[in-house]
Coordinates of N, CA and C in Angstrom, one line a residue:
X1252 N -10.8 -67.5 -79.3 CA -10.0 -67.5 -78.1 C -11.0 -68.0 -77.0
X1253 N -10.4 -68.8 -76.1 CA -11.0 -69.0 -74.9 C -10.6 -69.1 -74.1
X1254 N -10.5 -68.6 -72.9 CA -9.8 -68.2 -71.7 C -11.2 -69.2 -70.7
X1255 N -10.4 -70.0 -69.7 CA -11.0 -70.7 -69.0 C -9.8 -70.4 -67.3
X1256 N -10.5 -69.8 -66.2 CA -10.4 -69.5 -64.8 C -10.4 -70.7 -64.0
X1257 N -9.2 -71.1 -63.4 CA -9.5 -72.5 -62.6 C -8.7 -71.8 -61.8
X1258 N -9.6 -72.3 -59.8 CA -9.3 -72.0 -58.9 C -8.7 -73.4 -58.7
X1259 N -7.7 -73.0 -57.6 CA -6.4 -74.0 -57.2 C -5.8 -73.4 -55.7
X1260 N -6.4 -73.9 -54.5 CA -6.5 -73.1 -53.5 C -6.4 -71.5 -53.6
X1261 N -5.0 -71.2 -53.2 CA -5.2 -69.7 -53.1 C -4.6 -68.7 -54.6
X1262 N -4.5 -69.7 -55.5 CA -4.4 -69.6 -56.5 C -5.5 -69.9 -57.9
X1263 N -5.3 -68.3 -58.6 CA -5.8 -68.7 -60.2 C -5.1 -69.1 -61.2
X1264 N -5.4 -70.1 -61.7 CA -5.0 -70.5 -63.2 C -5.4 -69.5 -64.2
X1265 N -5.7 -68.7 -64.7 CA -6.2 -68.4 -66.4 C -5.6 -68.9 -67.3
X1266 N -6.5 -70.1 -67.7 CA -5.8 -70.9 -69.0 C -6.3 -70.7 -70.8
X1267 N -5.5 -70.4 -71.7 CA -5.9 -69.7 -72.8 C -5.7 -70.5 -74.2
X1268 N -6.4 -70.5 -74.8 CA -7.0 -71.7 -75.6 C -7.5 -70.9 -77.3
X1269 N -5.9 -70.6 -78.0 CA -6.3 -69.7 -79.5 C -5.5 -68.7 -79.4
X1270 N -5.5 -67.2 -79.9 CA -4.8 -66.4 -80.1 C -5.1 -65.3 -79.5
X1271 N -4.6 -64.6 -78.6 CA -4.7 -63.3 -78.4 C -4.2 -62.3 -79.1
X1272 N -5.1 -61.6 -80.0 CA -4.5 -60.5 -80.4 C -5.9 -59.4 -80.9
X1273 N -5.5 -58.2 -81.2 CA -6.3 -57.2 -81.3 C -8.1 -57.6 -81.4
X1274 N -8.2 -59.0 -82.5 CA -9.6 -59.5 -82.3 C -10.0 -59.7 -81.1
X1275 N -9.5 -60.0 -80.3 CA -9.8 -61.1 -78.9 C -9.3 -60.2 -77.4
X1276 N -8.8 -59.2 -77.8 CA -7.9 -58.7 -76.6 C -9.4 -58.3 -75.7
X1277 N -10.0 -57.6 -76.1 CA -11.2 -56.5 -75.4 C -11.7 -57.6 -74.5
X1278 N -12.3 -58.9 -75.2 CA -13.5 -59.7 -74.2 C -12.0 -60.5 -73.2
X1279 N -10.6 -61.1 -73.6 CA -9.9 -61.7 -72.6 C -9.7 -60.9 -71.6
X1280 N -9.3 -58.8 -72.1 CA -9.5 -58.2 -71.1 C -10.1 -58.0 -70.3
X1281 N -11.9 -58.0 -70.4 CA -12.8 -57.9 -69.6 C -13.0 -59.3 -68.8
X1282 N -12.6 -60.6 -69.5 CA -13.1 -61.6 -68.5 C -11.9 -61.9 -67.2
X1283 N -10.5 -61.2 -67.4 CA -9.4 -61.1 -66.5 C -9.8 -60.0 -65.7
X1284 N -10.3 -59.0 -66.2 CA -10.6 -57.7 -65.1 C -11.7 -58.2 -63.9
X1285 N -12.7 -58.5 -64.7 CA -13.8 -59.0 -63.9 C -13.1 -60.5 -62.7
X1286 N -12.5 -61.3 -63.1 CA -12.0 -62.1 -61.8 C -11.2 -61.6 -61.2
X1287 N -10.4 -60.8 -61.5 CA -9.2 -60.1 -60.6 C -10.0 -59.3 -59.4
X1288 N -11.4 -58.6 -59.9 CA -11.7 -57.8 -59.7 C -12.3 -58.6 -57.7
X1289 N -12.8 -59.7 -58.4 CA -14.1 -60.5 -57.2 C -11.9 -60.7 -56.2
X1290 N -11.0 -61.1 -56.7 CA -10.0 -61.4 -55.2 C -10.2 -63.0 -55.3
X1291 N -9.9 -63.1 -53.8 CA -9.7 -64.3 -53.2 C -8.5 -65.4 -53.4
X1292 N -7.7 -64.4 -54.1 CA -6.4 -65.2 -54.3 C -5.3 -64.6 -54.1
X1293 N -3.8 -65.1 -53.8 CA -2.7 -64.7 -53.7 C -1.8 -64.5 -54.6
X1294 N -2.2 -65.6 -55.7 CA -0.9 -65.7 -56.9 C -2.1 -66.0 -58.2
X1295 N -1.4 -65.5 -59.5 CA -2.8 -65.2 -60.7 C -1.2 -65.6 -61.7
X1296 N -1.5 -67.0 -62.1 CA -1.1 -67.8 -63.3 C -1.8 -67.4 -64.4
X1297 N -0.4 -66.8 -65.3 CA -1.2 -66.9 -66.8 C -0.9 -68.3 -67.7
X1298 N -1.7 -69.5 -67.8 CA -1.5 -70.7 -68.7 C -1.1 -70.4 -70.0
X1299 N -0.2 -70.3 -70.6 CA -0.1 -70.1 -71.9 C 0.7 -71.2 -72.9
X1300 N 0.3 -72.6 -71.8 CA 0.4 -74.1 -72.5 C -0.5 -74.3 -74.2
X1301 N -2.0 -73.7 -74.2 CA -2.4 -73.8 -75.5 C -3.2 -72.7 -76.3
X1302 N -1.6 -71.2 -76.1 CA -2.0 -70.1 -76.6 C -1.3 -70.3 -78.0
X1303 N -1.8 -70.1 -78.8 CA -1.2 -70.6 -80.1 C -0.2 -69.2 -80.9
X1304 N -1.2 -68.1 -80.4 CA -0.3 -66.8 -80.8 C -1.0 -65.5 -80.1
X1305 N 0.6 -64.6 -80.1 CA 0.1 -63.4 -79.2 C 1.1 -62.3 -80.0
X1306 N 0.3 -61.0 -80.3 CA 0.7 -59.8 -80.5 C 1.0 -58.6 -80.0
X1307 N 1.7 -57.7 -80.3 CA 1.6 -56.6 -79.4 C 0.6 -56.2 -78.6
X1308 N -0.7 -56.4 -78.7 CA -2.0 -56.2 -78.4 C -1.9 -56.9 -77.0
X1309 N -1.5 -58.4 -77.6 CA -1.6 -59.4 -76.1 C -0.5 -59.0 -75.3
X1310 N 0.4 -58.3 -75.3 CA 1.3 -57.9 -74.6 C 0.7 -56.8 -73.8
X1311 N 0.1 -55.7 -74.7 CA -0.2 -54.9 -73.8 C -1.7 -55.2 -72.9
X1312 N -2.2 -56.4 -73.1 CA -3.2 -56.9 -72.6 C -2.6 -57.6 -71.1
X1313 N -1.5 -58.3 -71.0 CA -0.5 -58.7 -70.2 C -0.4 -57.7 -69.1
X1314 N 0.1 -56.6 -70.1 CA 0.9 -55.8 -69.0 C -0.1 -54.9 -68.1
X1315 N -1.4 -54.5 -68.6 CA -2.1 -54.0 -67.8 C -3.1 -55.0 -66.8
X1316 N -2.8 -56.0 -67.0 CA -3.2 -57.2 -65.7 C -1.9 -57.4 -64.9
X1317 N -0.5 -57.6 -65.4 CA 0.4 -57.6 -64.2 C 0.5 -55.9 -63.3
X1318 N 0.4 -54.7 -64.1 CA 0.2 -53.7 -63.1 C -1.1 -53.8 -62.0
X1319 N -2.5 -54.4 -62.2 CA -3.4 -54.2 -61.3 C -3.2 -55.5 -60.2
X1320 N -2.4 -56.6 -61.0 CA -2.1 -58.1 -59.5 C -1.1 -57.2 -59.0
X1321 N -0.4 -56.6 -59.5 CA 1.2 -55.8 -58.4 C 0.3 -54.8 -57.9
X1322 N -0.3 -54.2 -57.9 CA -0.5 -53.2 -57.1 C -1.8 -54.0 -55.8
X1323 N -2.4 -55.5 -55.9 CA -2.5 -56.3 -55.1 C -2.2 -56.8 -54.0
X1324 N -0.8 -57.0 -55.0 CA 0.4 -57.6 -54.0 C 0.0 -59.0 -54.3
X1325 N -0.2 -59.5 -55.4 CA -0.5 -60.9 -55.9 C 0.8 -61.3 -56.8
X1326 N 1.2 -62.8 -56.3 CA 2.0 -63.1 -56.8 C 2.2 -63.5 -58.5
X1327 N 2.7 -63.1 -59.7 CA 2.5 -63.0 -60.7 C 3.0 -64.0 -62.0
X1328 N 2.7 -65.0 -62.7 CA 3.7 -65.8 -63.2 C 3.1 -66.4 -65.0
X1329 N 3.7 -67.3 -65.8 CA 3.2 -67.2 -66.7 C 3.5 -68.2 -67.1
X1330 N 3.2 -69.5 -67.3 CA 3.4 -70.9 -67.7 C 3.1 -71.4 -69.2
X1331 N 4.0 -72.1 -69.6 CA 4.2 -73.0 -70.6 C 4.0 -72.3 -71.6
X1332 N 4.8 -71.6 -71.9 CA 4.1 -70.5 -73.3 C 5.2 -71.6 -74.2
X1333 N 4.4 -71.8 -75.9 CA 5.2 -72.5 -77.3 C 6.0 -71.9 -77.2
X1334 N 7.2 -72.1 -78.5 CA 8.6 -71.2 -78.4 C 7.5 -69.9 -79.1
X1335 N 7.3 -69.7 -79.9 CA 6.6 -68.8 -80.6 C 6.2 -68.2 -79.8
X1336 N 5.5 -67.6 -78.9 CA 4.9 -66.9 -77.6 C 5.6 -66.6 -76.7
X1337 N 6.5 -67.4 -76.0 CA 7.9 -67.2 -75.3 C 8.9 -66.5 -76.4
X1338 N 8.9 -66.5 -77.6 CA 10.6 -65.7 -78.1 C 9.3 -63.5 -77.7
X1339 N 8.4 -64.3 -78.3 CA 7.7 -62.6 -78.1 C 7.8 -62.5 -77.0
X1340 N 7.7 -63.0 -75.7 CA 7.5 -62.3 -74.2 C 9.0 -62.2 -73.9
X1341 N 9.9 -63.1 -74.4 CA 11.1 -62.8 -74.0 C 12.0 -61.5 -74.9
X1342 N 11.4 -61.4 -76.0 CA 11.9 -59.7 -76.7 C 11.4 -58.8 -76.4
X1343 N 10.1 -58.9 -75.8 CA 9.4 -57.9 -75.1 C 9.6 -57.5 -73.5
X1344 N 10.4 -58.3 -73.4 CA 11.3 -58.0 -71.8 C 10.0 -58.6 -70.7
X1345 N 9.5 -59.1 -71.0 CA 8.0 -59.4 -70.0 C 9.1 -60.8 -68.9
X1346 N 9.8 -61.4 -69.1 CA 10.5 -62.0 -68.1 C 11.2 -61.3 -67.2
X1347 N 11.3 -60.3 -67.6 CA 12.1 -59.3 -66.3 C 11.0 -59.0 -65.5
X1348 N 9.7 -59.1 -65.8 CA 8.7 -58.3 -64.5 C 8.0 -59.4 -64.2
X1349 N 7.4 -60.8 -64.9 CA 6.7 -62.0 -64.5 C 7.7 -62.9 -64.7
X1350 N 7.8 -63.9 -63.5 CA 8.3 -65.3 -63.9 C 8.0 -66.2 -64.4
X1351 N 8.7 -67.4 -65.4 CA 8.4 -68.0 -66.0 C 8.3 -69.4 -65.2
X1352 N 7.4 -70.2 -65.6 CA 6.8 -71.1 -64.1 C 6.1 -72.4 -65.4
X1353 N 6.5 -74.0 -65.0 CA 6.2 -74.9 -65.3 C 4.9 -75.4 -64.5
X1354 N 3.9 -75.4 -65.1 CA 2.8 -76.3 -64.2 C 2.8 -77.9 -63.9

């Protein structure tokens, strides 16, 4: 997995590159914690244009980065997920709390 941070005025990208799941969740978690952590933005895009696959794990990896941008007050969204990644976020009800956003 590779997760690459691109600043975009008052906006982050995190763009994700392989699979998140139980292997990979710990270091994606820590490298999301740690920039959330430094600020300087309004709105925190999750790119998931070339995530190839995500498990319960990445879900709940998800969900505990959209509780610490909401309690921010950072705007929250989740772009270009394959159908495969989108039918999981969408049975997992994750479109009811982040929006789904074309880059």
């Amino acid at each position: 997995m590779q997760l690459s941070m691109i600043n975009n005025g008052d906006t982050v990208i995190a763009a994700f590159d392989g699979e998140l799941d139980e292997h990979t969740a710990s270091d994606v978690r820590d490298t999301l914690d740690n920039r959330i952590a430094r600020g300087g933005f309004r709105n925190f895009v999750f790119d998931f244009s070339r995530l190839k696959f995500m498990d319960s794990t990445g879900i709940g990896v998800l969900l505990g980065r959209y509780k610490t941008l909401k309690r921010r007050g950072a705007g929250i969204y989740i772009s270009s997920p394959n159908p495969h990644v989108d039918k999981i976020l969408s049975l997992a009800g994750i479109y009811s709390i982040i929006q789904k956003i074309n880059l």
